[in-house]
Coordinates of C-alpha atoms and ligand atoms in Angstrom, one line a residue:
Chain W
M1 CA 107.8 122.8 129.7
N2 CA 108.0 120.6 126.7
S3 CA 111.4 120.5 125.2
R4 CA 111.0 117.5 122.8
P5 CA 110.7 118.8 119.3
Q6 CA 107.3 118.1 117.8
T7 CA 105.9 117.3 114.4
L8 CA 103.1 119.4 113.0
A9 CA 100.6 116.5 113.5
E10 CA 101.7 116.2 117.1
K11 CA 101.3 119.9 117.7
I12 CA 97.8 120.0 116.4
L13 CA 96.7 116.8 118.3
S14 CA 98.3 118.1 121.6
R15 CA 96.4 121.3 121.2
A16 CA 93.1 119.6 120.3
S17 CA 93.4 117.0 123.2
G18 CA 94.6 119.4 125.8
A19 CA 97.6 117.2 126.4
S20 CA 101.0 119.2 126.8
V21 CA 103.0 116.5 124.8
V22 CA 101.8 113.6 122.7
Q23 CA 103.8 110.7 121.5
P24 CA 103.0 108.6 118.3
G25 CA 101.0 105.6 119.3
A26 CA 99.2 107.3 122.2
I27 CA 95.5 107.4 122.1
V28 CA 94.0 110.8 122.6
T29 CA 90.5 112.3 122.6
G30 CA 90.4 115.4 120.4
Q31 CA 87.9 118.3 120.6
V32 CA 86.7 118.7 117.0
D33 CA 87.0 122.3 115.7
L34 CA 84.8 121.6 112.6
A35 CA 82.9 118.7 111.0
M36 CA 82.0 118.6 107.3
I37 CA 79.4 116.4 105.7
H38 CA 77.9 116.0 102.3
D39 CA 74.6 114.9 101.0
S40 CA 75.6 111.3 100.3
G41 CA 77.2 110.2 103.6
G42 CA 75.7 113.0 105.7
P43 CA 72.2 113.8 107.0
R44 CA 70.5 110.7 105.5
R45 CA 73.0 108.5 107.4
V46 CA 73.6 110.4 110.6
S47 CA 70.1 111.8 111.3
P48 CA 68.6 108.3 112.4
I49 CA 71.6 107.7 114.7
L50 CA 71.2 111.2 116.3
Q51 CA 67.5 110.5 116.7
R52 CA 68.2 107.1 118.4
L53 CA 70.6 108.9 120.7
G54 CA 68.1 111.6 121.4
V55 CA 70.5 114.5 120.9
P56 CA 71.0 117.4 118.3
V57 CA 74.3 118.2 116.8
W58 CA 76.7 119.4 119.6
D59 CA 77.4 122.7 118.0
P60 CA 75.6 124.0 114.8
E61 CA 78.3 126.6 114.3
R62 CA 80.9 123.9 113.9
V63 CA 79.1 121.9 111.2
V64 CA 79.4 122.6 107.5
V65 CA 77.0 120.8 105.1
I66 CA 77.6 120.8 101.4
T67 CA 75.6 119.1 98.6
D68 CA 77.6 117.8 95.8
H69 CA 77.3 114.1 95.2
Y70 CA 73.6 113.9 94.0
V71 CA 73.8 117.3 92.3
P72 CA 72.1 118.1 90.1
T73 CA 69.3 115.7 91.0
F74 CA 68.3 113.2 88.3
D75 CA 65.5 111.1 89.8
A76 CA 63.0 110.8 92.7
D77 CA 65.7 109.2 95.0
S78 CA 68.2 112.1 94.4
E79 CA 65.6 114.7 94.9
Q80 CA 64.5 113.1 98.1
I81 CA 68.1 112.9 99.4
L82 CA 68.6 116.7 98.8
A83 CA 65.2 117.5 100.3
L84 CA 66.1 115.5 103.5
T85 CA 69.4 117.3 103.6
R86 CA 67.8 120.8 103.4
D87 CA 65.2 119.8 106.0
W88 CA 67.8 118.5 108.5
V89 CA 70.0 121.5 108.1
R90 CA 67.1 123.7 108.9
E91 CA 65.9 121.6 111.9
Q92 CA 69.5 121.6 113.4
G93 CA 69.9 125.3 113.0
I94 CA 72.9 124.9 110.8
S95 CA 73.7 128.1 108.9
R96 CA 77.0 126.9 107.1
F97 CA 75.1 125.2 104.3
Y98 CA 76.3 125.3 100.8
D99 CA 73.6 123.9 98.5
Q100 CA 74.9 123.0 95.0
Q101 CA 77.9 125.4 95.3
G102 CA 80.5 122.9 94.2
I103 CA 82.5 120.0 95.5
C104 CA 82.8 119.9 99.3
H105 CA 86.7 119.7 99.6
V106 CA 86.9 122.9 97.4
V107 CA 84.0 124.8 98.9
L108 CA 85.1 124.3 102.5
P109 CA 88.3 126.3 102.3
E110 CA 87.0 128.7 99.6
R111 CA 84.3 129.9 102.0
G112 CA 86.8 130.6 104.7
H113 CA 86.1 127.7 107.1
L114 CA 89.7 126.4 107.5
R115 CA 92.6 127.8 109.6
P116 CA 96.0 126.4 110.3
G117 CA 96.1 124.2 113.5
M118 CA 92.4 123.1 113.4
L119 CA 91.3 119.5 114.0
V120 CA 88.7 118.8 111.3
V121 CA 86.7 115.6 110.3
G122 CA 84.9 115.0 107.1
G123 CA 82.4 112.5 106.1
D124 CA 84.3 111.7 102.9
S125 CA 87.6 109.8 102.1
H126 CA 89.2 112.9 100.4
S127 CA 89.0 114.9 103.6
P128 CA 92.8 115.0 103.9
T129 CA 92.5 117.9 101.4
G130 CA 92.1 120.3 104.4
G131 CA 95.7 119.4 105.3
A132 CA 96.9 121.9 102.6
F133 CA 95.9 124.6 105.0
G134 CA 97.7 123.2 107.9
C135 CA 94.6 121.5 109.4
Y136 CA 94.7 118.0 110.8
M137 CA 91.8 116.8 108.7
F138 CA 90.8 113.2 108.0
G139 CA 87.8 111.2 106.7
I140 CA 85.5 109.0 108.8
G141 CA 82.5 106.7 108.2
A142 CA 78.9 107.7 108.9
T143 CA 78.6 106.0 112.3
E144 CA 81.7 107.7 113.6
M145 CA 80.4 111.0 112.1
A146 CA 77.2 110.6 114.0
G147 CA 79.3 110.2 117.2
V148 CA 81.2 113.4 116.5
L149 CA 78.1 115.3 115.8
A150 CA 76.6 114.0 119.1
T151 CA 79.6 114.7 121.3
G152 CA 82.0 117.1 119.5
E153 CA 84.9 114.6 120.2
I154 CA 86.9 112.0 118.4
W155 CA 89.6 109.5 119.5
L156 CA 92.8 109.4 117.5
R157 CA 96.0 107.4 117.7
V158 CA 98.7 110.0 117.5
P159 CA 100.3 109.3 114.1
E160 CA 103.9 108.9 113.1
T161 CA 104.9 111.4 110.4
L162 CA 106.1 110.4 106.9
R163 CA 107.9 113.4 105.6
I164 CA 108.1 113.8 101.8
E165 CA 110.5 116.5 100.6
W166 CA 110.7 117.8 97.0
D167 CA 113.6 120.1 96.4
G168 CA 114.2 122.4 93.4
T169 CA 111.6 123.5 90.9
F170 CA 109.2 121.4 89.1
G171 CA 109.7 121.5 85.3
P172 CA 107.3 123.0 82.9
G173 CA 104.2 120.8 82.3
V174 CA 104.5 119.1 85.7
L175 CA 101.8 119.7 88.2
A176 CA 100.9 118.5 91.8
K177 CA 98.9 115.8 90.2
D178 CA 101.9 114.3 88.6
V179 CA 103.6 114.4 92.0
M180 CA 100.8 112.4 93.6
L181 CA 100.6 109.7 90.8
F182 CA 104.3 109.3 91.0
L183 CA 104.2 108.8 94.8
C184 CA 101.4 106.3 94.5
G185 CA 103.5 104.4 92.0
Q186 CA 106.6 104.6 94.2
L187 CA 105.1 104.0 97.7
G188 CA 101.8 102.1 96.8
M189 CA 98.4 102.7 98.0
D190 CA 99.3 101.6 101.5
G191 CA 102.5 103.6 101.6
G192 CA 101.0 106.1 103.9
R193 CA 100.3 103.5 106.6
Y194 CA 97.4 105.6 107.9
Q195 CA 99.9 107.9 109.4
A196 CA 100.4 111.7 108.8
V197 CA 102.1 112.5 105.5
E198 CA 103.8 115.9 105.5
Y199 CA 104.9 117.5 102.2
A200 CA 107.7 119.8 102.4
G201 CA 110.8 121.2 100.6
S202 CA 111.5 124.1 98.4
A203 CA 109.4 122.8 95.5
V204 CA 106.4 122.4 97.7
A205 CA 106.8 125.7 99.2
R206 CA 106.6 127.3 95.7
L207 CA 103.3 125.6 94.9
S208 CA 100.1 127.6 95.1
M209 CA 97.3 126.7 97.5
Q210 CA 95.2 124.9 94.9
E211 CA 98.2 122.8 93.9
R212 CA 98.9 122.0 97.5
M213 CA 95.2 120.9 97.9
T214 CA 96.0 118.4 95.1
L215 CA 98.9 117.0 97.2
S216 CA 96.8 116.7 100.4
N217 CA 93.7 115.5 98.5
M218 CA 95.5 112.4 97.0
T219 CA 97.0 111.5 100.4
A220 CA 93.8 109.4 100.4
E221 CA 95.2 107.2 97.5
L222 CA 98.5 107.1 99.3
G223 CA 96.8 105.6 102.3
G224 CA 97.7 108.4 104.8
Q225 CA 95.2 109.6 107.5
A226 CA 96.2 113.2 107.0
G227 CA 98.2 115.1 104.4
L228 CA 99.8 118.1 105.7
V229 CA 101.6 121.1 104.1
P230 CA 103.1 123.4 106.7
P231 CA 101.4 126.9 106.4
D232 CA 103.5 129.8 105.1
E233 CA 103.0 133.3 103.7
T234 CA 101.3 131.8 100.7
T235 CA 98.8 130.2 103.1
A236 CA 98.3 133.3 105.1
Q237 CA 97.6 135.5 102.1
W238 CA 95.2 133.0 100.5
L239 CA 93.3 132.6 103.7
Q240 CA 93.0 136.4 104.1
A241 CA 91.7 136.7 100.6
H242 CA 89.0 134.0 101.4
G243 CA 87.6 135.6 104.5
S244 CA 89.5 133.4 107.0
D245 CA 91.8 134.7 109.8
P246 CA 95.2 132.9 109.4
G247 CA 95.7 133.5 113.1
D248 CA 99.0 132.2 114.5
W249 CA 99.9 130.3 111.3
A250 CA 103.6 130.5 111.9
L251 CA 103.4 128.1 115.0
W252 CA 102.1 125.3 112.8
H253 CA 105.2 123.5 111.4
S254 CA 107.4 120.7 112.5
D255 CA 110.1 121.7 114.8
P256 CA 113.7 121.3 113.8
G257 CA 114.8 117.9 115.1
A258 CA 111.3 116.5 115.2
T259 CA 111.2 112.7 114.7
F260 CA 110.0 111.5 111.4
A261 CA 109.2 107.7 110.9
E262 CA 110.1 108.0 107.3
Q263 CA 111.8 110.6 105.2
H264 CA 111.8 110.6 101.4
H265 CA 113.7 113.1 99.3
F266 CA 112.9 113.7 95.7
D267 CA 114.4 116.0 93.1
A268 CA 111.6 118.1 91.5
P269 CA 113.3 118.9 88.2
A270 CA 113.7 115.2 87.4
L271 CA 109.9 114.4 87.6
S272 CA 108.1 114.0 84.4
P273 CA 104.3 114.0 83.7
Q274 CA 102.7 110.8 84.9
V275 CA 99.8 108.7 83.9
A276 CA 98.2 106.0 85.9
A277 CA 96.7 103.0 83.9
P278 CA 93.5 101.2 84.9
H279 CA 92.5 100.3 87.6
S280 CA 94.8 101.8 90.2
P281 CA 96.6 105.1 90.8
A282 CA 99.5 103.0 91.8
N283 CA 99.8 102.0 88.1
A284 CA 101.6 105.1 87.5
A285 CA 104.4 105.6 84.9
P286 CA 105.8 108.4 82.8
V287 CA 103.4 109.7 80.1
A288 CA 105.7 108.6 77.3
E289 CA 104.7 104.9 78.0
F290 CA 101.1 105.7 77.1
H291 CA 101.4 107.5 73.8
D292 CA 99.5 104.8 71.9
V293 CA 96.4 105.1 74.1
V294 CA 93.4 106.8 72.4
P295 CA 90.8 107.9 74.9
E296 CA 87.2 108.6 73.8
V297 CA 86.3 110.7 76.7
L298 CA 88.4 113.3 78.4
Y299 CA 87.2 114.3 81.8
L300 CA 88.4 117.5 83.5
G301 CA 86.6 117.2 86.8
A302 CA 86.5 116.5 90.6
C303 CA 88.0 118.1 93.7
T304 CA 91.4 116.7 92.6
G305 CA 91.5 118.1 89.0
A306 CA 89.0 120.9 88.0
K307 CA 89.9 123.7 90.4
L308 CA 90.5 127.2 88.8
E309 CA 94.1 126.6 88.3
D310 CA 93.4 123.2 86.7
L311 CA 91.0 124.9 84.3
R312 CA 93.7 127.5 83.6
A313 CA 96.3 124.9 82.8
A314 CA 94.1 123.1 80.4
A315 CA 93.1 126.4 78.7
R316 CA 96.7 127.4 78.3
L317 CA 97.2 124.4 76.0
L318 CA 93.9 124.6 74.3
K319 CA 93.8 128.3 73.4
G320 CA 92.9 128.6 69.7
Q321 CA 93.0 124.8 69.4
R322 CA 90.3 122.2 68.8
V323 CA 89.7 118.9 70.6
R324 CA 90.5 116.3 68.0
S325 CA 87.4 114.5 66.9
P326 CA 85.9 112.1 67.7
M327 CA 87.2 112.7 71.3
Q328 CA 84.9 114.5 73.7
L329 CA 86.1 116.8 76.4
W330 CA 83.9 117.3 79.4
V331 CA 84.6 119.9 81.9
A332 CA 83.1 120.1 85.4
P333 CA 84.5 123.2 87.2
A334 CA 85.0 122.1 90.9
S335 CA 83.1 125.0 92.4
V336 CA 80.6 127.7 91.4
R337 CA 83.1 130.3 92.5
D338 CA 85.9 128.9 90.4
R339 CA 83.4 128.6 87.5
Q340 CA 82.5 132.2 87.9
Q341 CA 86.1 133.3 88.0
A342 CA 86.9 131.1 84.9
T343 CA 84.0 132.6 83.1
E344 CA 84.9 136.2 83.9
E345 CA 88.6 135.9 82.9
G346 CA 87.7 133.9 79.7
T347 CA 89.2 130.6 80.7
L348 CA 86.0 128.8 80.3
R349 CA 85.4 130.4 76.9
I350 CA 88.7 129.1 75.6
L351 CA 87.7 125.6 76.7
E352 CA 84.3 125.9 75.1
D353 CA 85.8 127.3 71.8
A354 CA 88.0 124.2 71.8
G355 CA 84.8 122.1 71.8
A356 CA 84.4 121.2 75.5
S357 CA 81.1 120.6 77.1
I358 CA 80.7 122.4 80.4
L359 CA 79.0 120.3 83.1
P360 CA 77.6 121.3 86.5
S361 CA 80.0 122.0 89.3
A362 CA 79.6 118.7 91.3
C363 CA 81.0 115.3 91.8
G364 CA 79.4 114.2 88.6
L365 CA 81.2 111.4 86.7
C366 CA 83.9 111.1 89.4
A367 CA 81.4 109.8 91.9
G368 CA 79.6 107.8 89.2
Y369 CA 76.2 108.3 91.0
G370 CA 74.4 110.2 88.2
P371 CA 73.0 109.3 84.8
Q372 CA 76.3 110.2 83.1
R373 CA 78.6 107.2 83.2
L374 CA 81.1 105.6 81.1
G375 CA 79.8 102.9 78.7
P376 CA 81.1 99.4 78.2
G377 CA 84.7 99.3 77.0
Q378 CA 84.9 103.2 76.9
V379 CA 88.3 104.6 77.4
C380 CA 88.6 107.7 79.5
L381 CA 91.4 110.0 80.4
S382 CA 90.6 111.8 83.6
S383 CA 92.0 114.5 86.0
T384 CA 90.2 112.8 88.9
A385 CA 91.9 110.8 91.8
R386 CA 90.7 107.3 91.4
N387 CA 90.4 104.8 88.6
F388 CA 89.1 101.8 90.4
K389 CA 87.2 99.3 88.3
G390 CA 83.6 100.4 87.5
R391 CA 83.8 103.7 89.6
M392 CA 82.9 106.0 86.8
G393 CA 80.7 103.6 84.9
D394 CA 80.7 100.1 83.4
P395 CA 83.1 97.7 84.9
T396 CA 84.7 97.2 81.5
S397 CA 85.4 100.9 81.0
Q398 CA 89.1 101.8 81.2
V399 CA 90.1 104.9 83.1
Y400 CA 93.5 106.5 82.9
L401 CA 94.6 109.3 85.4
C402 CA 96.7 112.4 84.5
S403 CA 97.2 116.0 85.1
P404 CA 95.1 118.8 83.5
Y405 CA 98.1 119.6 81.3
T406 CA 98.4 116.1 80.0
L407 CA 94.6 116.0 79.5
A408 CA 94.7 119.2 77.4
A409 CA 97.7 117.9 75.4
S410 CA 96.0 114.6 74.7
A411 CA 92.9 116.5 73.5
R412 CA 95.0 118.3 70.9
A413 CA 96.9 115.2 69.9
G414 CA 94.0 112.7 69.7
R415 CA 95.9 110.3 71.9
I416 CA 97.7 110.4 75.3
M417 CA 100.4 113.0 74.9
D418 CA 103.2 114.7 76.8
P419 CA 102.1 118.3 77.5
R420 CA 105.8 119.5 77.2
E421 CA 105.4 118.9 73.3
F422 CA 103.0 121.8 73.2
L423 CA 104.2 123.9 76.1
E424 CA 107.2 124.8 74.3
E425 CA 105.3 126.7 71.7
A426 CA 102.5 128.0 74.0
Chain J
M1 CA 86.9 81.9 128.0
A2 CA 85.2 80.5 124.8
H3 CA 87.4 79.6 122.0
G4 CA 87.0 79.4 118.2
R5 CA 88.7 78.2 115.1
V6 CA 90.8 80.1 112.6
W7 CA 89.8 81.0 109.0
A8 CA 93.0 81.9 107.2
F9 CA 93.1 84.5 104.4
G10 CA 95.9 86.3 102.4
E11 CA 97.1 89.9 102.2
N12 CA 95.1 92.9 101.2
V13 CA 91.6 91.5 101.8
D14 CA 89.5 94.4 100.4
T15 CA 86.2 95.9 101.2
D16 CA 84.7 94.6 98.0
Q17 CA 85.4 91.1 99.1
L18 CA 83.9 91.7 102.5
A19 CA 80.9 93.7 101.3
P20 CA 80.5 93.4 97.5
G21 CA 79.6 96.7 95.9
A22 CA 76.7 95.3 93.9
L23 CA 74.9 94.3 97.2
M24 CA 75.3 97.6 98.9
K25 CA 71.5 98.4 98.8
S26 CA 70.6 94.8 100.0
P27 CA 69.8 94.0 103.6
L28 CA 72.7 93.1 105.9
D29 CA 71.6 89.5 106.0
E30 CA 71.9 89.0 102.4
L31 CA 75.1 91.0 102.1
A32 CA 76.6 88.9 104.9
R33 CA 75.9 85.7 103.0
H34 CA 78.3 86.9 100.3
C35 CA 81.0 88.1 102.7
L36 CA 84.4 86.7 101.6
A37 CA 82.5 84.2 99.4
G38 CA 84.6 85.3 96.4
V39 CA 87.6 84.1 98.1
R40 CA 86.3 81.1 100.0
P41 CA 82.7 80.2 98.9
E42 CA 82.0 78.0 102.1
F43 CA 83.0 80.8 104.5
P44 CA 79.7 82.6 105.0
Q45 CA 77.8 79.3 105.4
E46 CA 80.2 77.5 107.7
V47 CA 81.7 80.3 109.9
A48 CA 80.5 79.7 113.4
P49 CA 79.9 82.5 116.1
G50 CA 83.2 82.9 118.0
D51 CA 85.4 81.9 115.1
F52 CA 88.5 84.1 114.1
I53 CA 89.7 85.5 110.8
V54 CA 93.5 85.5 110.4
A55 CA 94.8 87.4 107.5
G56 CA 97.9 89.1 106.0
K57 CA 98.8 92.8 106.0
N58 CA 96.4 95.6 105.1
F59 CA 93.2 93.9 105.9
G60 CA 90.1 95.9 104.9
M61 CA 91.7 98.2 102.2
G62 CA 89.5 100.0 99.7
S63 CA 86.5 102.0 100.3
S64 CA 85.2 103.5 103.6
R65 CA 82.0 101.4 103.6
E66 CA 81.0 100.4 107.0
Q67 CA 79.2 97.3 105.8
A68 CA 82.6 95.5 105.4
A69 CA 82.8 95.4 109.2
Q70 CA 79.2 95.0 109.8
A71 CA 79.0 91.8 107.7
L72 CA 81.6 90.1 109.9
V73 CA 79.8 91.2 113.1
H74 CA 76.6 89.8 111.7
L75 CA 78.3 86.4 111.0
G76 CA 79.4 86.3 114.6
V77 CA 83.2 86.6 113.9
K78 CA 85.0 87.1 117.3
A79 CA 88.1 88.9 116.0
V80 CA 90.1 89.7 112.9
I81 CA 93.8 89.1 113.6
A82 CA 96.3 90.5 111.1
P83 CA 99.7 92.3 111.0
S84 CA 98.1 95.5 109.8
F85 CA 94.8 96.9 108.9
A86 CA 93.6 99.7 106.5
G87 CA 93.0 102.7 108.8
I88 CA 89.4 103.6 108.0
F89 CA 88.4 99.9 108.2
Q90 CA 90.0 99.6 111.6
R91 CA 88.1 102.6 112.9
N92 CA 84.8 101.3 111.4
A93 CA 85.4 98.0 113.0
Y94 CA 85.6 99.2 116.5
N95 CA 82.7 101.7 115.9
L96 CA 80.5 98.7 114.8
G97 CA 81.7 96.4 117.6
L98 CA 84.2 94.2 115.8
L99 CA 87.4 93.3 117.6
V100 CA 90.5 93.7 115.4
L101 CA 94.0 92.6 116.7
E102 CA 97.2 93.8 115.3
C103 CA 99.6 90.8 115.5
P104 CA 103.0 90.9 113.7
E105 CA 103.3 87.2 114.0
A106 CA 99.8 86.4 112.6
F107 CA 101.5 84.1 110.1
R108 CA 102.1 81.6 112.9
L109 CA 98.4 81.0 113.2
H110 CA 97.0 78.4 110.7
E111 CA 93.6 77.3 109.2
G112 CA 91.7 75.4 111.9
D113 CA 93.8 76.3 114.9
Q114 CA 91.8 76.8 118.0
L115 CA 92.4 80.1 119.8
E116 CA 91.7 82.1 122.9
V117 CA 92.5 85.8 122.9
D118 CA 92.9 88.4 125.7
P119 CA 92.7 91.8 123.9
R120 CA 93.4 93.8 127.1
S121 CA 96.8 92.2 127.8
G122 CA 97.4 91.6 124.1
T123 CA 97.9 87.8 124.1
I124 CA 96.6 85.2 121.7
S125 CA 96.8 81.6 122.9
N126 CA 96.9 78.9 120.2
Q127 CA 95.3 75.9 121.9
T128 CA 96.2 73.7 118.9
T129 CA 100.0 74.3 118.9
E130 CA 100.2 75.5 122.6
E131 CA 102.0 78.6 121.5
T132 CA 101.3 82.2 122.8
L133 CA 101.6 85.2 120.6
S134 CA 101.5 88.8 121.5
C135 CA 99.3 91.4 119.8
V136 CA 98.9 95.1 120.3
P137 CA 96.8 95.5 123.5
V138 CA 93.5 97.2 123.0
P139 CA 93.1 100.3 125.0
E140 CA 90.4 100.2 127.8
F141 CA 88.2 102.8 126.2
L142 CA 87.9 100.8 123.0
M143 CA 87.3 97.7 124.9
A144 CA 84.4 99.4 126.7
M145 CA 83.0 100.5 123.4
L146 CA 83.4 97.0 122.0
E147 CA 81.7 95.4 125.0
D148 CA 78.7 97.7 124.6
G149 CA 78.4 96.5 121.0
G150 CA 80.0 99.5 119.2
L151 CA 79.9 103.3 119.2
V152 CA 76.1 103.9 119.0
P153 CA 75.0 101.6 121.9
H154 CA 78.1 102.9 123.8
L155 CA 77.1 106.6 123.4
E156 CA 73.5 105.7 124.2
R157 CA 74.5 104.3 127.6
K158 CA 76.9 107.1 128.3
L159 CA 74.2 109.7 127.5
K160 CA 71.6 107.9 129.7
Q161 CA 74.1 107.9 132.6
Q162 CA 74.8 111.6 132.1
K163 CA 71.0 112.3 132.2
A164 CA 70.6 110.1 135.4
T165 CA 73.2 112.0 137.3
Ligands
LIG501 S1 84.8 115.0 93.1 FE1 85.2 112.7 93.3 S2 86.9 112.5 94.8 FE2 86.0 114.6 95.1 S3 84.4 114.4 96.7 FE3 83.4 114.2 94.7 S4 83.3 111.9 94.4 FE4 84.9 112.3 95.9

């Protein structure tokens, strides 16, 4: 049989394509295990194409639909988009439909739809998030998604693997978000070369699933096609707790001796909290360089930065504290489940007591689709993934990116602040 | 084989330059009239069907909007030739019927050169300088999709064939 050691990406693609061995550069056709779409790029765009082709979705059991971009609705157009989504889901007989339950990349694994070794496509650029569970998951455009929904297949060029290892333990106040901002700064937004990025090393192995999701999520900013974390006991336990069968998870890792196109080693204890200046995640630098920036709005939101653990991190620093006026702290928990848990355990209460406004669990300000947008010249510090010009509002608004810890520390200080200043006493 | 002239661009041509965000709700015709106009105002007016775009690395970076490739198809661009492309753009291009050729030596092609390309064998013949360059050959299944005009017409034809047999 096949003796050549394989990378995790090669293993998944050889399984999905039915080839016994796949080599980087080879073109394969993969059978798609699952396709995820949301209200913006989903039904309203793919439905006309499927109609033109005269076919229904290839397998309604393998399609997950989630509404999050136009949630909550705010005008006739957004209402119509959600109505169309609901009609289409019914018409296609799709039962895996999560209407206003949170942001797609967080809802998908939380509801038990991902398992190590799967080939998954998503109609959204942050689809690499699924790689945290050992899935080869990537984002595609609407036309290509229509093709997948019609046939259940997609072509891929077998990627090279860029392995990024972090050894040791991250220091207090340093989160996965800091890791990704740092990597964007070091490698640039095309550093991933549209290949598979694999995160490994003892520091990554110690991260929780939601932290790993942040690594995989921001592989989009790094320009990788997929962002994989090899599944381990942590993965298996998490999946079990979320109603998914981890299956043969131990198979899904890169073999010793597998060929990596690039290998990067970093020392985890040396990493400090990072902030990215407008208008690119690649403008990252240590937080200390930004201590004179005074944001007006602090946004704890998005699939990248408002999961349960992100909320907990912020609450840890804001317990018994107040957001320094006149700054405003807006919190949009990433999913309804995370919001419920945060409510039950008192995390949300701590944030509210500190003066935060709690917003709906949806893309909100991150997508910039709704009525709530940044005004001209407004300075925002945000736990989201992207700070492109005009994305969250007026083109003259200035968005700085940071971790939930740095965001909370800044809320207390009234300007961008290193969270380690406060963690010592917390 | 028909040939066309080169329009030369730099590195990191992004999707906002190809399909400006402010025009995303406009009809394709209007969107295409602004394609790359921010860099070279005369381009959308003067580009002729069969012409080539030659650019630096990471062509098509930015968002996943398909209109970036669609606008070039609409203007009749025969192919984009660059040392590398942003991944989602490259996929969108094939899906919408736009030929993109990865050529490490794209820098040897200059504004106004007349080219002929053979994507199957991966050759670019520069008629102006009489040089021949290699590019990464385009696999047969992608050529079939391109020749049908993109993924949707391609699937339409395949599904019809399946029904007929
Ligand atoms: S929260 Fe932001 S990054 Fe995440 S899916 Fe929504 S718009 Fe995209």
